[in-house]
mmCIF file of N, CA and C and ligand atoms in Angstrom:
data_model
loop_
_atom_site.group_PDB
_atom_site.id
_atom_site.type_symbol
_atom_site.label_atom_id
_atom_site.label_comp_id
_atom_site.label_asym_id
_atom_site.label_seq_id
_atom_site.Cartn_x
_atom_site.Cartn_y
_atom_site.Cartn_z
ATOM 1 N N MET N 5 6.288 -1.808 -21.601
ATOM 2 C CA MET N 5 6.491 -1.044 -20.070
ATOM 3 C C MET N 5 4.313 -1.458 -19.659
ATOM 4 N N LYS N 6 4.266 -1.784 -18.946
ATOM 5 C CA LYS N 6 2.981 -1.380 -18.305
ATOM 6 C C LYS N 6 2.558 -0.075 -16.932
ATOM 7 N N ILE N 7 1.536 0.770 -17.070
ATOM 8 C CA ILE N 7 1.622 1.316 -15.940
ATOM 9 C C ILE N 7 0.601 1.563 -14.930
ATOM 10 N N SER N 8 0.557 1.239 -14.346
ATOM 11 C CA SER N 8 -0.608 1.157 -12.589
ATOM 12 C C SER N 8 -0.776 2.401 -11.651
ATOM 13 N N VAL N 9 -1.688 3.012 -11.542
ATOM 14 C CA VAL N 9 -1.534 3.797 -10.326
ATOM 15 C C VAL N 9 -2.779 3.701 -9.621
ATOM 16 N N ASP N 10 -2.703 4.173 -8.277
ATOM 17 C CA ASP N 10 -3.145 3.948 -7.218
ATOM 18 C C ASP N 10 -4.019 5.041 -6.629
ATOM 19 N N GLU N 11 -4.715 5.269 -7.429
ATOM 20 C CA GLU N 11 -5.452 6.670 -7.314
ATOM 21 C C GLU N 11 -6.002 6.776 -5.618
ATOM 22 N N ASP N 12 -6.022 5.824 -4.965
ATOM 23 C CA ASP N 12 -6.429 6.267 -3.869
ATOM 24 C C ASP N 12 -5.286 6.923 -2.918
ATOM 25 N N LYS N 13 -4.896 6.652 -3.443
ATOM 26 C CA LYS N 13 -3.339 7.337 -2.213
ATOM 27 C C LYS N 13 -2.621 8.617 -2.992
ATOM 28 N N CYS N 14 -2.908 8.425 -4.614
ATOM 29 C CA CYS N 14 -2.436 10.072 -5.201
ATOM 30 C C CYS N 14 -2.689 11.278 -4.358
ATOM 31 N N CYS N 15 -1.553 12.434 -4.003
ATOM 32 C CA CYS N 15 -2.074 13.194 -3.164
ATOM 33 C C CYS N 15 -1.871 14.150 -3.555
ATOM 34 N N GLY N 16 -2.492 14.175 -5.220
ATOM 35 C CA GLY N 16 -2.359 15.316 -6.132
ATOM 36 C C GLY N 16 -0.720 16.519 -6.392
ATOM 37 N N ALA N 17 -0.263 15.920 -5.902
ATOM 38 C CA ALA N 17 1.307 16.525 -6.216
ATOM 39 C C ALA N 17 1.497 17.084 -7.545
ATOM 40 N N GLY N 18 1.386 16.135 -8.772
ATOM 41 C CA GLY N 18 1.626 16.889 -9.863
ATOM 42 C C GLY N 18 2.835 16.894 -10.517
ATOM 43 N N SER N 19 3.619 15.989 -10.000
ATOM 44 C CA SER N 19 5.082 15.684 -10.464
ATOM 45 C C SER N 19 5.174 15.254 -11.328
ATOM 46 N N CYS N 20 4.087 14.004 -11.520
ATOM 47 C CA CYS N 20 4.174 13.267 -12.590
ATOM 48 C C CYS N 20 3.601 13.782 -14.081
ATOM 49 N N VAL N 21 2.619 14.745 -13.666
ATOM 50 C CA VAL N 21 2.473 15.502 -14.919
ATOM 51 C C VAL N 21 3.067 16.013 -15.517
ATOM 52 N N LEU N 22 3.743 16.604 -14.709
ATOM 53 C CA LEU N 22 5.283 18.026 -15.166
ATOM 54 C C LEU N 22 5.936 17.018 -15.840
ATOM 55 N N ALA N 23 6.623 15.739 -15.527
ATOM 56 C CA ALA N 23 7.296 15.262 -15.951
ATOM 57 C C ALA N 23 6.891 14.491 -17.299
ATOM 58 N N VAL N 24 6.083 14.002 -17.599
ATOM 59 C CA VAL N 24 5.077 13.196 -18.660
ATOM 60 C C VAL N 24 3.623 13.794 -18.975
ATOM 61 N N PRO N 25 3.418 15.174 -19.290
ATOM 62 C CA PRO N 25 2.162 15.184 -19.609
ATOM 63 C C PRO N 25 1.318 14.558 -20.666
ATOM 64 N N GLU N 26 2.438 13.929 -21.771
ATOM 65 C CA GLU N 26 1.241 12.800 -22.551
ATOM 66 C C GLU N 26 1.214 11.676 -22.176
ATOM 67 N N VAL N 27 1.335 11.037 -20.989
ATOM 68 C CA VAL N 27 0.731 10.189 -20.194
ATOM 69 C C VAL N 27 0.059 10.369 -18.500
ATOM 70 N N PHE N 28 0.565 10.835 -18.297
ATOM 71 C CA PHE N 28 -0.066 11.270 -17.244
ATOM 72 C C PHE N 28 -0.896 13.184 -16.379
ATOM 73 N N ASP N 29 -2.482 12.739 -16.272
ATOM 74 C CA ASP N 29 -3.218 14.246 -16.173
ATOM 75 C C ASP N 29 -3.455 14.277 -14.999
ATOM 76 N N GLN N 30 -4.254 14.944 -14.486
ATOM 77 C CA GLN N 30 -4.792 15.339 -13.268
ATOM 78 C C GLN N 30 -6.348 16.014 -13.662
ATOM 79 N N ARG N 31 -6.832 15.177 -12.564
ATOM 80 C CA ARG N 31 -8.812 15.573 -12.020
ATOM 81 C C ARG N 31 -8.722 17.217 -12.198
ATOM 82 N N ASP N 32 -9.425 18.327 -12.616
ATOM 83 C CA ASP N 32 -9.816 18.768 -12.135
ATOM 84 C C ASP N 32 -10.050 19.300 -11.280
ATOM 85 N N GLU N 33 -11.023 18.594 -10.703
ATOM 86 C CA GLU N 33 -11.732 18.642 -9.107
ATOM 87 C C GLU N 33 -11.053 18.154 -8.061
ATOM 88 N N ASP N 34 -10.381 17.673 -7.686
ATOM 89 C CA ASP N 34 -9.230 17.479 -6.824
ATOM 90 C C ASP N 34 -7.933 16.896 -6.820
ATOM 91 N N GLY N 35 -7.488 16.924 -8.336
ATOM 92 C CA GLY N 35 -5.658 16.473 -8.567
ATOM 93 C C GLY N 35 -5.131 15.740 -8.864
ATOM 94 N N VAL N 36 -6.190 14.257 -8.096
ATOM 95 C CA VAL N 36 -5.812 13.452 -8.651
ATOM 96 C C VAL N 36 -5.149 12.871 -10.049
ATOM 97 N N VAL N 37 -4.787 11.935 -9.839
ATOM 98 C CA VAL N 37 -4.313 11.665 -10.590
ATOM 99 C C VAL N 37 -5.133 10.851 -12.465
ATOM 100 N N VAL N 38 -4.768 11.546 -13.118
ATOM 101 C CA VAL N 38 -5.178 10.270 -14.457
ATOM 102 C C VAL N 38 -4.226 9.712 -14.915
ATOM 103 N N LEU N 39 -4.721 8.837 -15.794
ATOM 104 C CA LEU N 39 -3.513 7.389 -16.163
ATOM 105 C C LEU N 39 -4.118 7.395 -17.635
ATOM 106 N N LEU N 40 -3.342 8.434 -18.710
ATOM 107 C CA LEU N 40 -4.249 8.975 -20.248
ATOM 108 C C LEU N 40 -3.374 7.821 -21.226
ATOM 109 N N ASP N 41 -2.157 6.886 -20.488
ATOM 110 C CA ASP N 41 -1.694 6.087 -21.866
ATOM 111 C C ASP N 41 -1.458 5.018 -20.215
ATOM 112 N N ALA N 42 -1.752 3.944 -20.091
ATOM 113 C CA ALA N 42 -1.585 3.012 -19.486
ATOM 114 C C ALA N 42 -0.109 1.779 -20.387
ATOM 115 N N GLU N 43 0.099 1.893 -21.589
ATOM 116 C CA GLU N 43 1.236 1.271 -22.084
ATOM 117 C C GLU N 43 2.024 2.673 -23.307
ATOM 118 N N PRO N 44 2.496 3.255 -22.613
ATOM 119 C CA PRO N 44 3.132 4.721 -23.393
ATOM 120 C C PRO N 44 4.253 4.103 -24.562
ATOM 121 N N ALA N 45 4.330 4.426 -24.969
ATOM 122 C CA ALA N 45 5.649 3.904 -26.310
ATOM 123 C C ALA N 45 6.775 4.460 -25.945
ATOM 124 N N GLU N 46 7.775 3.376 -26.295
ATOM 125 C CA GLU N 46 8.978 3.494 -25.923
ATOM 126 C C GLU N 46 9.743 5.053 -25.187
ATOM 127 N N GLU N 47 9.243 5.924 -26.548
ATOM 128 C CA GLU N 47 10.152 6.907 -25.968
ATOM 129 C C GLU N 47 9.758 7.975 -24.680
ATOM 130 N N PHE N 48 8.544 7.455 -23.872
ATOM 131 C CA PHE N 48 8.222 8.408 -22.862
ATOM 132 C C PHE N 48 8.868 7.297 -22.083
ATOM 133 N N HIS N 49 9.301 6.525 -21.894
ATOM 134 C CA HIS N 49 9.872 5.022 -20.625
ATOM 135 C C HIS N 49 10.454 6.024 -19.776
ATOM 136 N N ASP N 50 11.670 6.713 -20.264
ATOM 137 C CA ASP N 50 12.820 6.934 -19.219
ATOM 138 C C ASP N 50 12.050 8.136 -18.236
ATOM 139 N N ARG N 51 10.984 9.228 -18.971
ATOM 140 C CA ARG N 51 10.571 9.835 -18.279
ATOM 141 C C ARG N 51 9.140 9.100 -17.533
ATOM 142 N N VAL N 52 8.643 8.126 -17.532
ATOM 143 C CA VAL N 52 7.486 7.477 -16.963
ATOM 144 C C VAL N 52 8.133 7.351 -15.725
ATOM 145 N N ARG N 53 9.875 6.630 -16.081
ATOM 146 C CA ARG N 53 10.382 5.839 -14.853
ATOM 147 C C ARG N 53 10.583 7.381 -13.747
ATOM 148 N N GLU N 54 11.341 8.217 -14.328
ATOM 149 C CA GLU N 54 11.624 9.300 -14.097
ATOM 150 C C GLU N 54 10.219 10.045 -12.615
ATOM 151 N N ALA N 55 9.100 9.890 -13.345
ATOM 152 C CA ALA N 55 7.896 10.464 -12.446
ATOM 153 C C ALA N 55 7.212 9.033 -11.978
ATOM 154 N N ALA N 56 7.955 7.922 -12.068
ATOM 155 C CA ALA N 56 7.551 6.983 -11.085
ATOM 156 C C ALA N 56 8.571 7.164 -9.421
ATOM 157 N N ASP N 57 9.530 7.905 -9.920
ATOM 158 C CA ASP N 57 10.721 7.995 -8.683
ATOM 159 C C ASP N 57 10.505 9.206 -8.339
ATOM 160 N N VAL N 58 9.965 10.343 -8.326
ATOM 161 C CA VAL N 58 9.689 11.958 -8.038
ATOM 162 C C VAL N 58 8.205 11.985 -7.205
ATOM 163 N N CYS N 59 7.401 10.543 -7.563
ATOM 164 C CA CYS N 59 5.791 10.925 -7.150
ATOM 165 C C CYS N 59 6.012 10.582 -5.343
ATOM 166 N N PRO N 60 5.730 12.014 -4.752
ATOM 167 C CA PRO N 60 5.978 11.619 -3.354
ATOM 168 C C PRO N 60 5.155 10.888 -2.640
ATOM 169 N N ALA N 61 4.239 10.116 -3.079
ATOM 170 C CA ALA N 61 3.343 9.096 -2.492
ATOM 171 C C ALA N 61 3.331 7.368 -2.614
ATOM 172 N N ALA N 62 4.145 7.394 -4.295
ATOM 173 C CA ALA N 62 5.041 6.448 -4.685
ATOM 174 C C ALA N 62 3.489 5.733 -4.726
ATOM 175 N N VAL N 63 2.777 6.146 -5.984
ATOM 176 C CA VAL N 63 1.665 5.165 -6.361
ATOM 177 C C VAL N 63 2.040 4.702 -7.556
ATOM 178 N N ILE N 64 2.594 5.172 -8.502
ATOM 179 C CA ILE N 64 2.978 5.184 -9.663
ATOM 180 C C ILE N 64 3.992 3.287 -9.726
ATOM 181 N N GLN N 65 2.884 1.972 -10.647
ATOM 182 C CA GLN N 65 3.645 1.692 -10.407
ATOM 183 C C GLN N 65 4.103 0.842 -11.733
ATOM 184 N N LEU N 66 5.157 0.534 -12.008
ATOM 185 C CA LEU N 66 5.884 -0.149 -13.196
ATOM 186 C C LEU N 66 5.889 -1.166 -13.566
ATOM 187 N N SER N 67 6.088 -2.320 -14.683
ATOM 188 C CA SER N 67 5.874 -3.397 -14.703
ATOM 189 C C SER N 67 6.160 -3.791 -16.152
ATOM 190 N N GLY N 68 7.180 -5.050 -16.691
ATOM 191 C CA GLY N 68 7.532 -4.546 -17.506
ATOM 192 C C GLY N 68 8.905 -4.639 -18.634
ATOM 193 N N THR N 69 9.652 -4.905 -18.939
ATOM 194 C CA THR N 69 10.954 -4.686 -18.917
ATOM 195 C C THR N 69 10.936 -3.254 -19.537
ATOM 196 N N ALA N 70 10.395 -3.623 -21.027
ATOM 197 C CA ALA N 70 10.686 -2.721 -22.315
ATOM 198 C C ALA N 70 9.789 -1.257 -22.111
HETATM 199 S S1 SF4 Q 24 3.297 12.819 -8.845
HETATM 200 FE FE1 SF4 Q 24 2.054 11.125 -7.635
HETATM 201 S S2 SF4 Q 24 1.127 11.682 -5.924
HETATM 202 FE FE2 SF4 Q 24 1.485 13.615 -7.400
HETATM 203 S S3 SF4 Q 24 -0.174 13.412 -8.883
HETATM 204 FE FE3 SF4 Q 24 1.117 11.858 -9.419
HETATM 205 S S4 SF4 Q 24 0.490 9.572 -9.423
HETATM 206 FE FE4 SF4 Q 24 -0.405 11.536 -7.861
#
């Protein structure tokens, strides 16, 4: 699994950080998402998919099958 995020469209809601704090963080200044790990270990994949689903701005893109 590879993750990409479109920081320009992120509205800083933080749902992704709540779902997977090991993979997503937020910038202190404006709350925009910070991708900590673009290729997370398999144990995080379910929660990463959930984060992509709940992201209100739909800026979390996933690629790859694993
Ligand atoms: S859930 Fe989406 S909009 Fe909210 S901080 Fe994460 S990437 Fe940005």
